[in-house]
Each structure stands twice: as C-alpha cells, then as structure tokens.
mmCIF file of N, CA and C in Angstrom:
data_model
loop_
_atom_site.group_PDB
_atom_site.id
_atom_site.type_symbol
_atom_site.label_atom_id
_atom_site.label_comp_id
_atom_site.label_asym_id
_atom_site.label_seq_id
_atom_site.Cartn_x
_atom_site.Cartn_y
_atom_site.Cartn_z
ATOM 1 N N UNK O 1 134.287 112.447 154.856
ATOM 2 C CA UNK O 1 133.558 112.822 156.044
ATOM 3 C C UNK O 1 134.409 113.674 156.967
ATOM 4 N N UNK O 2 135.794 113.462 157.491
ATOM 5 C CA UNK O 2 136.465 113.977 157.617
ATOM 6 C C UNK O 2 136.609 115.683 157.451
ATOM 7 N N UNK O 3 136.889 115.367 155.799
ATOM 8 C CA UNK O 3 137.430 117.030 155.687
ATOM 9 C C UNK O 3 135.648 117.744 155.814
ATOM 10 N N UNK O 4 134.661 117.414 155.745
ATOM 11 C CA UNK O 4 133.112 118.171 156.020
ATOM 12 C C UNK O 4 133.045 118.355 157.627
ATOM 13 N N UNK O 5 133.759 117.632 158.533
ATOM 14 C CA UNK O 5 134.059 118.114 159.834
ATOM 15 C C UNK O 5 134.939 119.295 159.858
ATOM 16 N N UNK O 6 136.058 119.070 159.150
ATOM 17 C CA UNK O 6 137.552 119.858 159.455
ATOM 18 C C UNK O 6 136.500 121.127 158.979
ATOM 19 N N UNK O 7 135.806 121.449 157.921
ATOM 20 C CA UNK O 7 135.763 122.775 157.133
ATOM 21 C C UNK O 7 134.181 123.606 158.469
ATOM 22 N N UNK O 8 133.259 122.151 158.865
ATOM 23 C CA UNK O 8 132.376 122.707 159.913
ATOM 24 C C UNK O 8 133.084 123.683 161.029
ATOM 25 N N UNK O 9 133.789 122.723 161.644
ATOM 26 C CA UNK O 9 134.959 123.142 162.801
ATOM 27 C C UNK O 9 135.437 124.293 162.913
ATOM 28 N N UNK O 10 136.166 124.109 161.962
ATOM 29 C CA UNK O 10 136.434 125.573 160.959
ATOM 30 C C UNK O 10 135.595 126.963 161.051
ATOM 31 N N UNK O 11 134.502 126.578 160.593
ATOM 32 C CA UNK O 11 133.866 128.011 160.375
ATOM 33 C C UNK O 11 133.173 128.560 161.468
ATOM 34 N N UNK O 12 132.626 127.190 162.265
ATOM 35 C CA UNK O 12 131.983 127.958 163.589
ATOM 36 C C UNK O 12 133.320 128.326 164.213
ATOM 37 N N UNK O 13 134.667 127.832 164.233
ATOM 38 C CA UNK O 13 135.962 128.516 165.070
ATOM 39 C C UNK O 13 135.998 130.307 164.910
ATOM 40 N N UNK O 14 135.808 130.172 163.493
ATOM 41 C CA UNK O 14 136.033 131.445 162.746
ATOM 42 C C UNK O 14 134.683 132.316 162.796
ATOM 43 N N UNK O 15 133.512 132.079 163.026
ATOM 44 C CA UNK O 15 132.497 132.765 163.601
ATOM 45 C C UNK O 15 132.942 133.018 165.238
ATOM 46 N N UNK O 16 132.805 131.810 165.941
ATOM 47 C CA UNK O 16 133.241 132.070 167.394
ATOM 48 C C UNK O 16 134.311 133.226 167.275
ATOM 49 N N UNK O 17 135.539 133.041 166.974
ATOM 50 C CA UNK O 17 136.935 134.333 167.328
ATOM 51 C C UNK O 17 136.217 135.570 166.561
ATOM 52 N N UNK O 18 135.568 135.461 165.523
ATOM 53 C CA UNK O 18 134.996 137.411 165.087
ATOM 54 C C UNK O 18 133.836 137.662 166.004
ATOM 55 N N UNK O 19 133.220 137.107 166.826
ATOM 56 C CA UNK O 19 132.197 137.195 168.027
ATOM 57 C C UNK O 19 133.378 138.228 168.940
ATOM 58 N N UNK O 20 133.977 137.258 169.317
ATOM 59 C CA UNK O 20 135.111 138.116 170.654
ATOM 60 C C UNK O 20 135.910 138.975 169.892
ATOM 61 N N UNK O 21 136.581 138.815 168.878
ATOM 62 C CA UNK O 21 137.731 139.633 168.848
ATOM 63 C C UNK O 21 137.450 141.086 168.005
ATOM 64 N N UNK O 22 137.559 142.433 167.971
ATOM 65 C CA UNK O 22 137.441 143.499 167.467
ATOM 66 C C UNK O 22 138.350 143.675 166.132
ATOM 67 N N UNK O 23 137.736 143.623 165.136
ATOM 68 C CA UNK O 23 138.842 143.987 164.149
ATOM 69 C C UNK O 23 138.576 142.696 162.789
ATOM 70 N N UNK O 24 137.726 142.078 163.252
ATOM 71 C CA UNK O 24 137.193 140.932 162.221
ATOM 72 C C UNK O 24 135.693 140.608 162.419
ATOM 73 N N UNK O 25 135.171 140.931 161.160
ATOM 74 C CA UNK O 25 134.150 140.919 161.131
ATOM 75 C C UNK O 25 133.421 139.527 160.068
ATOM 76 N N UNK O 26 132.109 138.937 160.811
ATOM 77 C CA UNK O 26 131.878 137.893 159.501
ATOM 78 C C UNK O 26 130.130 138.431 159.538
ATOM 79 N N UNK O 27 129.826 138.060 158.122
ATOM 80 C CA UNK O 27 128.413 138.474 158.231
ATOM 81 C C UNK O 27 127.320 137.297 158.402
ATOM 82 N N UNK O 28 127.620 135.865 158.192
ATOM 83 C CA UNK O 28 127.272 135.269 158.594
ATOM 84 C C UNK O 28 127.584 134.145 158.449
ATOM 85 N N UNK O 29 126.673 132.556 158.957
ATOM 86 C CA UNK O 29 127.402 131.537 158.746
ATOM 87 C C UNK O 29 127.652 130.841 157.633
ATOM 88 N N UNK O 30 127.233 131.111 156.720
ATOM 89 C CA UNK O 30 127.347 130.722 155.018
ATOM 90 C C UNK O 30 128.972 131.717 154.756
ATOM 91 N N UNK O 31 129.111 132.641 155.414
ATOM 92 C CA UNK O 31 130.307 133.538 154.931
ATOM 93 C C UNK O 31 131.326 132.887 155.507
ATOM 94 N N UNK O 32 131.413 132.551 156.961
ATOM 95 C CA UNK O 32 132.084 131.905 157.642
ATOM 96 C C UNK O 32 132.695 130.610 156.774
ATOM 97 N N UNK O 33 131.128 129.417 156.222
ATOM 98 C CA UNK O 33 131.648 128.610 155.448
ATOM 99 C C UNK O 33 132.206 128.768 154.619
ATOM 100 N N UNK O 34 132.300 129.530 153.644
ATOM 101 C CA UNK O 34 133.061 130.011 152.783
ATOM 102 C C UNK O 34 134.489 130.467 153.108
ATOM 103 N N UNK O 35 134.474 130.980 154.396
ATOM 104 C CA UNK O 35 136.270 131.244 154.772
ATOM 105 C C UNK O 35 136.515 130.420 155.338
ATOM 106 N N UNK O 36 135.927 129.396 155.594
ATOM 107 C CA UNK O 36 137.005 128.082 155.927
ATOM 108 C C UNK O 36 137.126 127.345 154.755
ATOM 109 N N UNK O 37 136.819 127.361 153.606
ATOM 110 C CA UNK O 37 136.326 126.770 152.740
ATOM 111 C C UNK O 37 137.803 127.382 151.358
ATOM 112 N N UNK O 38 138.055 128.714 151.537
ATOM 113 C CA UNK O 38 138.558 129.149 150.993
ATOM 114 C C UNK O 38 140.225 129.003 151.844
ATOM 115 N N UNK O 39 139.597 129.435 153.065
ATOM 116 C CA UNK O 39 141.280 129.346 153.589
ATOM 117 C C UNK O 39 142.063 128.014 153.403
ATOM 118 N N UNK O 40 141.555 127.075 153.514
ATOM 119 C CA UNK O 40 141.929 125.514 153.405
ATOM 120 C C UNK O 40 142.766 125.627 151.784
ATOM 121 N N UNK O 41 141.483 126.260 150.858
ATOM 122 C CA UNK O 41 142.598 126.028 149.479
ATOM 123 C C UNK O 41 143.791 126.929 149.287
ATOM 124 N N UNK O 42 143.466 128.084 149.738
ATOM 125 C CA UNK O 42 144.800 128.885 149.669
ATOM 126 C C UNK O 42 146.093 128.138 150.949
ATOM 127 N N UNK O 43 145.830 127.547 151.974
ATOM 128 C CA UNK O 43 146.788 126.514 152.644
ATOM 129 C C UNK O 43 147.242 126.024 151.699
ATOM 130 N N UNK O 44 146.538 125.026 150.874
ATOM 131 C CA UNK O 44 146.673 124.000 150.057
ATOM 132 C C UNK O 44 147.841 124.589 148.506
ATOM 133 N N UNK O 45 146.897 125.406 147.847
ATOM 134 C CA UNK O 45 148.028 126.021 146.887
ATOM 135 C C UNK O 45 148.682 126.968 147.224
ATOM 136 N N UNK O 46 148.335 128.686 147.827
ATOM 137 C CA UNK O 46 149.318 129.357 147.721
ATOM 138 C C UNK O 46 150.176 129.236 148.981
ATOM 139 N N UNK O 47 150.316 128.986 149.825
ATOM 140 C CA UNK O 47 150.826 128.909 151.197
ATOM 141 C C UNK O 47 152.153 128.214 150.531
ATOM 142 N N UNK O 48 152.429 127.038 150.106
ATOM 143 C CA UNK O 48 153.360 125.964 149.968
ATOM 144 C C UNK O 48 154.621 127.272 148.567
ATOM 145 N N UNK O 49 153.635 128.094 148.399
ATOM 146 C CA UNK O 49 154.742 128.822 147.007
ATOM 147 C C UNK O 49 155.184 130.014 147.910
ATOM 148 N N UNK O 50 154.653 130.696 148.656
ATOM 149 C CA UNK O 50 154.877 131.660 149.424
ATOM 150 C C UNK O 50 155.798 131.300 150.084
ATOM 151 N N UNK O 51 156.101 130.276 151.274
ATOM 152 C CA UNK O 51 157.038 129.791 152.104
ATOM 153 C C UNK O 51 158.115 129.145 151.338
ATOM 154 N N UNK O 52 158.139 128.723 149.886
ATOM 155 C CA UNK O 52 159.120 128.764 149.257
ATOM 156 C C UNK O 52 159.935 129.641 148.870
ATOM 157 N N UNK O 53 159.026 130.923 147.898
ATOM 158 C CA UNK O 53 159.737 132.040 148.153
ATOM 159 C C UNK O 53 160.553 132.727 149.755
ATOM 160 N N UNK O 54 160.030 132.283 150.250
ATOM 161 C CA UNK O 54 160.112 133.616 151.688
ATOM 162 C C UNK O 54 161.326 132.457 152.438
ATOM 163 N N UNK O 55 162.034 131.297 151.967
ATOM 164 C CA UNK O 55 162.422 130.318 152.537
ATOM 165 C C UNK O 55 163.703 131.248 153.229
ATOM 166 N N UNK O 56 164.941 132.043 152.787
ATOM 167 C CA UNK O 56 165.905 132.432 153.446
ATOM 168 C C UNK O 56 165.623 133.208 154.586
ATOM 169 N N UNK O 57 164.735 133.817 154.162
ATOM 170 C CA UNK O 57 163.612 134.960 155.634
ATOM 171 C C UNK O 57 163.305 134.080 156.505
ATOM 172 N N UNK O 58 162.770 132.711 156.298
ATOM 173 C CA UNK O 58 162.329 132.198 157.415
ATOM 174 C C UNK O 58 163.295 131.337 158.183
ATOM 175 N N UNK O 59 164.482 130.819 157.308
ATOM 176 C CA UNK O 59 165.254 130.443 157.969
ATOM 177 C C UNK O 59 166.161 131.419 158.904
ATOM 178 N N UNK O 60 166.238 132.509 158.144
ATOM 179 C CA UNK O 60 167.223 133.692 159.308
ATOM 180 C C UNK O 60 166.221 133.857 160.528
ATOM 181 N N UNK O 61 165.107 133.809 160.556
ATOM 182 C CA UNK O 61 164.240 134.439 161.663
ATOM 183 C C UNK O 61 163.877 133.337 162.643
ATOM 184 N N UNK O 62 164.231 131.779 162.310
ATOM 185 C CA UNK O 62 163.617 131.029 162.915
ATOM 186 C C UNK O 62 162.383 130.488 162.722
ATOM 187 N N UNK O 63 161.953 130.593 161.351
ATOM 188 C CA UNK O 63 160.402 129.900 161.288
ATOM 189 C C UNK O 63 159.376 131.244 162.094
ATOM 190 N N UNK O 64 159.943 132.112 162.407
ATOM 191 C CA UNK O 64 158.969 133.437 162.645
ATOM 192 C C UNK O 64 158.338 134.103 161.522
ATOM 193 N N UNK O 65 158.767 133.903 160.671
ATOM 194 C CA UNK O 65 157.987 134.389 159.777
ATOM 195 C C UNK O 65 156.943 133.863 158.552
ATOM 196 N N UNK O 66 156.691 132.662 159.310
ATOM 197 C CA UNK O 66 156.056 131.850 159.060
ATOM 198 C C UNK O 66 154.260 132.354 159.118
ATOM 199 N N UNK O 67 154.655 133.085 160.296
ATOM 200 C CA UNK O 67 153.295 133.945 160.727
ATOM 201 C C UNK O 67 153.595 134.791 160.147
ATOM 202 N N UNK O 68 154.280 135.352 159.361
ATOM 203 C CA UNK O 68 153.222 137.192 158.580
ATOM 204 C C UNK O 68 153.301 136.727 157.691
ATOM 205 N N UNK O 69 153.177 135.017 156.663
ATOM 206 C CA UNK O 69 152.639 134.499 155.743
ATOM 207 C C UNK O 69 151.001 133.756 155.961
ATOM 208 N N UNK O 70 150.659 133.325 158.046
ATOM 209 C CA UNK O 70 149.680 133.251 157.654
ATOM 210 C C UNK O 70 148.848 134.305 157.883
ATOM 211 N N UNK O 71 149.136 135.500 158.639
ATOM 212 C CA UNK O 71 148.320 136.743 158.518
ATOM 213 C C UNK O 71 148.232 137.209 156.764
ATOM 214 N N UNK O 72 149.275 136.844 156.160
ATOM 215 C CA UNK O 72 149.085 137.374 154.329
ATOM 216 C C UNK O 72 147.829 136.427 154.096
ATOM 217 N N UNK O 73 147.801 135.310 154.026
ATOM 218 C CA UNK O 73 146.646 134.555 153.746
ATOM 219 C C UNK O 73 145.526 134.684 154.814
ATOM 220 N N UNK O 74 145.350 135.304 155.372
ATOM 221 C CA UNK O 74 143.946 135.546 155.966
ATOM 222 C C UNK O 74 143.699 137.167 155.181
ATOM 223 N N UNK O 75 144.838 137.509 154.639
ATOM 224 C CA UNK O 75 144.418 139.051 153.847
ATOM 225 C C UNK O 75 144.017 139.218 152.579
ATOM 226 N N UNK O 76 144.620 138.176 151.896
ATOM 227 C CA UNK O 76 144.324 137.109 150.613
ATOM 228 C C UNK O 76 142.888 136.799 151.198
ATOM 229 N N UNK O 77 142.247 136.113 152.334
ATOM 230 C CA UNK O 77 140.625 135.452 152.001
ATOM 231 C C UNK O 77 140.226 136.823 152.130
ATOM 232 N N UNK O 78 140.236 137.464 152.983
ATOM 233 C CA UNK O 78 140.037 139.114 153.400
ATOM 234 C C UNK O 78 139.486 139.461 151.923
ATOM 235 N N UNK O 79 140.006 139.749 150.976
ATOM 236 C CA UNK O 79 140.186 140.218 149.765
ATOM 237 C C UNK O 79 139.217 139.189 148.832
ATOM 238 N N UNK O 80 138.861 137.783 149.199
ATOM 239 C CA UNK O 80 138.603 137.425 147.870
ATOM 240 C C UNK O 80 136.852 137.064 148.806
ATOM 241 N N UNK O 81 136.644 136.487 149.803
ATOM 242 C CA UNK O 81 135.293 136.047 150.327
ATOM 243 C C UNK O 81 134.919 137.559 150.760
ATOM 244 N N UNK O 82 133.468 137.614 150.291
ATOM 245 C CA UNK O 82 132.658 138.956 150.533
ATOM 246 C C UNK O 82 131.967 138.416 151.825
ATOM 247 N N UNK O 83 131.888 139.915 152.629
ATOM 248 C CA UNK O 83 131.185 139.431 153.829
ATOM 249 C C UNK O 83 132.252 138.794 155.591
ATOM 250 N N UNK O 84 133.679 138.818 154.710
ATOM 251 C CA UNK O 84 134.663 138.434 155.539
ATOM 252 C C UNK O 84 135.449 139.858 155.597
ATOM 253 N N UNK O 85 135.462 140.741 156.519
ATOM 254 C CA UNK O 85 136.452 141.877 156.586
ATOM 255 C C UNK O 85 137.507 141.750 157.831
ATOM 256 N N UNK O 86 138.588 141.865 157.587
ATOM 257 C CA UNK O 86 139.945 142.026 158.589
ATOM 258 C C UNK O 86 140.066 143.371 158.575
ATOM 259 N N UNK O 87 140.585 144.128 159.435
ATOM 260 C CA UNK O 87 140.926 145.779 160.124
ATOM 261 C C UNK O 87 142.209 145.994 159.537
ATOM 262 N N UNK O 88 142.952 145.134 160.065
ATOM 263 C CA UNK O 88 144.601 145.466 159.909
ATOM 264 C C UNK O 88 145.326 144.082 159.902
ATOM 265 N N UNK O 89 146.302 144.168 159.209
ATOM 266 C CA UNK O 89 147.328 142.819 159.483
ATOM 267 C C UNK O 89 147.966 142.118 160.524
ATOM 268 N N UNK O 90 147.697 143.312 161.760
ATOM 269 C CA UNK O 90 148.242 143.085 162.876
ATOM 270 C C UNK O 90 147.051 141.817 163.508
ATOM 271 N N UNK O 91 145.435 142.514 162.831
ATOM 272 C CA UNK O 91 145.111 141.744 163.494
ATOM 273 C C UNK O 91 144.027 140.472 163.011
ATOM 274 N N UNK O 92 144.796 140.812 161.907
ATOM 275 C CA UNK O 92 145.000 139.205 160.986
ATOM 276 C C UNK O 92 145.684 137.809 161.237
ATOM 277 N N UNK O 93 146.467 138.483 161.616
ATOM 278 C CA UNK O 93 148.375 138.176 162.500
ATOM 279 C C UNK O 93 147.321 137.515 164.014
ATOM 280 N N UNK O 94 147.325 138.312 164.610
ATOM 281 C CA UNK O 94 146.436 137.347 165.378
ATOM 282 C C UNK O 94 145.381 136.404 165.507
ATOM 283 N N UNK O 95 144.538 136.741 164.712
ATOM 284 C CA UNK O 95 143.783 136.123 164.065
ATOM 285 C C UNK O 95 144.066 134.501 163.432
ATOM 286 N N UNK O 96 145.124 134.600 162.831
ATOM 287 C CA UNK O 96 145.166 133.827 162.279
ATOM 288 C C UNK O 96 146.231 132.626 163.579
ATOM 289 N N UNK O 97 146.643 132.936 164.123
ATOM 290 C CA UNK O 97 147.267 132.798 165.590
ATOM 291 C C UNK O 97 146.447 132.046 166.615
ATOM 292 N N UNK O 98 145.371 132.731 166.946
ATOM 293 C CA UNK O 98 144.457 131.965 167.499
ATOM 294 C C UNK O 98 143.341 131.241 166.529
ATOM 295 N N UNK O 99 143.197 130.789 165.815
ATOM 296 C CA UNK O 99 142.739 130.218 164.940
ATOM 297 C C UNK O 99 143.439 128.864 165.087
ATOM 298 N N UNK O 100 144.652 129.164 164.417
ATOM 299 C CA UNK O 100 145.406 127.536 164.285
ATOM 300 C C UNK O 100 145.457 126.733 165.783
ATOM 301 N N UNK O 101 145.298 127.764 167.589
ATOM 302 C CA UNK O 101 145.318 127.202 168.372
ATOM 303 C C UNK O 101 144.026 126.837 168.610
ATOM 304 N N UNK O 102 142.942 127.096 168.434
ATOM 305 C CA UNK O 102 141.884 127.006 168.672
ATOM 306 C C UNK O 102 141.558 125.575 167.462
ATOM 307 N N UNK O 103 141.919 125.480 166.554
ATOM 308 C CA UNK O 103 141.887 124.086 165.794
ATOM 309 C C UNK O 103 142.656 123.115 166.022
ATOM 310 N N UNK O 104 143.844 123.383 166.540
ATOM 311 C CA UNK O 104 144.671 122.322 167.280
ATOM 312 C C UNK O 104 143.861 121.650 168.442
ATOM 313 N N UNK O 105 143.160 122.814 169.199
ATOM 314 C CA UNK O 105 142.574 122.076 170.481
ATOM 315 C C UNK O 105 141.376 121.433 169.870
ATOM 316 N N UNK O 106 140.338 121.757 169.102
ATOM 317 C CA UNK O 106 139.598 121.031 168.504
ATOM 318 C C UNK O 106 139.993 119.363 168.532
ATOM 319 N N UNK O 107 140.831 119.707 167.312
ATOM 320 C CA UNK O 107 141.264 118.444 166.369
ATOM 321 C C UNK O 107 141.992 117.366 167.716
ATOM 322 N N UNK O 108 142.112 117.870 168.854
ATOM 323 C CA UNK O 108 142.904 116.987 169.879
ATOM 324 C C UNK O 108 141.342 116.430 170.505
ATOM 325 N N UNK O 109 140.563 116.920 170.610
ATOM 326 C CA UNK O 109 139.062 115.951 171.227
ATOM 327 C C UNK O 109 138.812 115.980 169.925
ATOM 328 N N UNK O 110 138.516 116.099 169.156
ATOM 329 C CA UNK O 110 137.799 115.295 168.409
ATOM 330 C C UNK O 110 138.993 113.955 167.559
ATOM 331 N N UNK O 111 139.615 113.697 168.037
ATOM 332 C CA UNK O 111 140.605 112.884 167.763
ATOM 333 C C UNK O 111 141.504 112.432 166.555
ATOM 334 N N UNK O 112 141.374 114.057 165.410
ATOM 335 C CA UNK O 112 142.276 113.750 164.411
ATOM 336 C C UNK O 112 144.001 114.221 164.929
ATOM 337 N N UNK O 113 144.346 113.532 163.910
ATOM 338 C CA UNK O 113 146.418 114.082 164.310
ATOM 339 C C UNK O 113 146.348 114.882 163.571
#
C-alpha cells in the first residue's frame, strides 16, 4: 500500500513541477505514472552501479556529483517513457532537484521516513 502511495505522490509531483517549470514536458497522467513508475526502478537498479562507478568523482567533489547522476537518470527515463520530454540536462539537473525536495516534503506529512 505504501509503495502505490510513494509511486501516486510521485507522479502528480512530477505532473505538478512540468505544469510550472519550462523545459519538461508530460503528456499526461498515465505518462506521469509511468515516470514515476520507471524512475523508482532505474533508482533501484541503475543508480546503485552508476554511483559505484562514479565513486572517486564523488568523493573528490563532495557527494556533488551525486546530482549529474540524478539529472543522468531523469535523461535515461527522458529516453525510455514516451510522452516524457526533458530540454536539456541542465534542466533535468533541476528537475530532478526539486523533485527529491518536493518528495521529501511530501513524505514528511504524510508520515513516511
């Protein structure tokens, strides 16, 4: 029940930020579900191999570059969910930025850790 909240949450977040923000586009809310749906598994598998590879980069930078792995994976769903288009990486990079804050504040009222 849980994760059918986390992935709802999710997609209206990710409808809400391509409403305001220029440069991300969704075509609708079935597409939306689908990029929360998709982003969660690429978290899940490729994220954990990426930040392995990229581990000396992120340690020289401070965990900064932690973010232009999750702007890569919002370019990765970019690429694989139809109906989900990103502009540029920059503003993927953000994107994906306010996203994780905008689910943090979620997940704090609705009372998961």
């Amino acid at each position: 029940m849980k994760l059918i909240i986390k992935i709802l949450t999710t997609s209206i977040l990710v409808l809400l930020i391509s409403h305001f923000m220029h440069g991300v586009h969704v075509a609708s809310f079935t597409t939306a579900l689908f990029v929360a749906i998709v982003l969660g598994l690429l978290n899940v598998f490729i994220k954990p191999i990426l930040v392995l590879f990229t581990l000396p980069i992120t340690f020289f930078t401070l965990g900064l570059f932690l973010l232009v792995i999750n702007g890569l994976i919002i370019i990765i769903c970019d690429n694989i969910v139809g109906g989900f288009d990103v502009d540029t990486f920059f503003t993927a990079l953000l994107f994906s930025i306010i996203l994780s804050v905008s689910q943090s504040i979620v997940n704090l009222f609705l009372g998961d850790k």
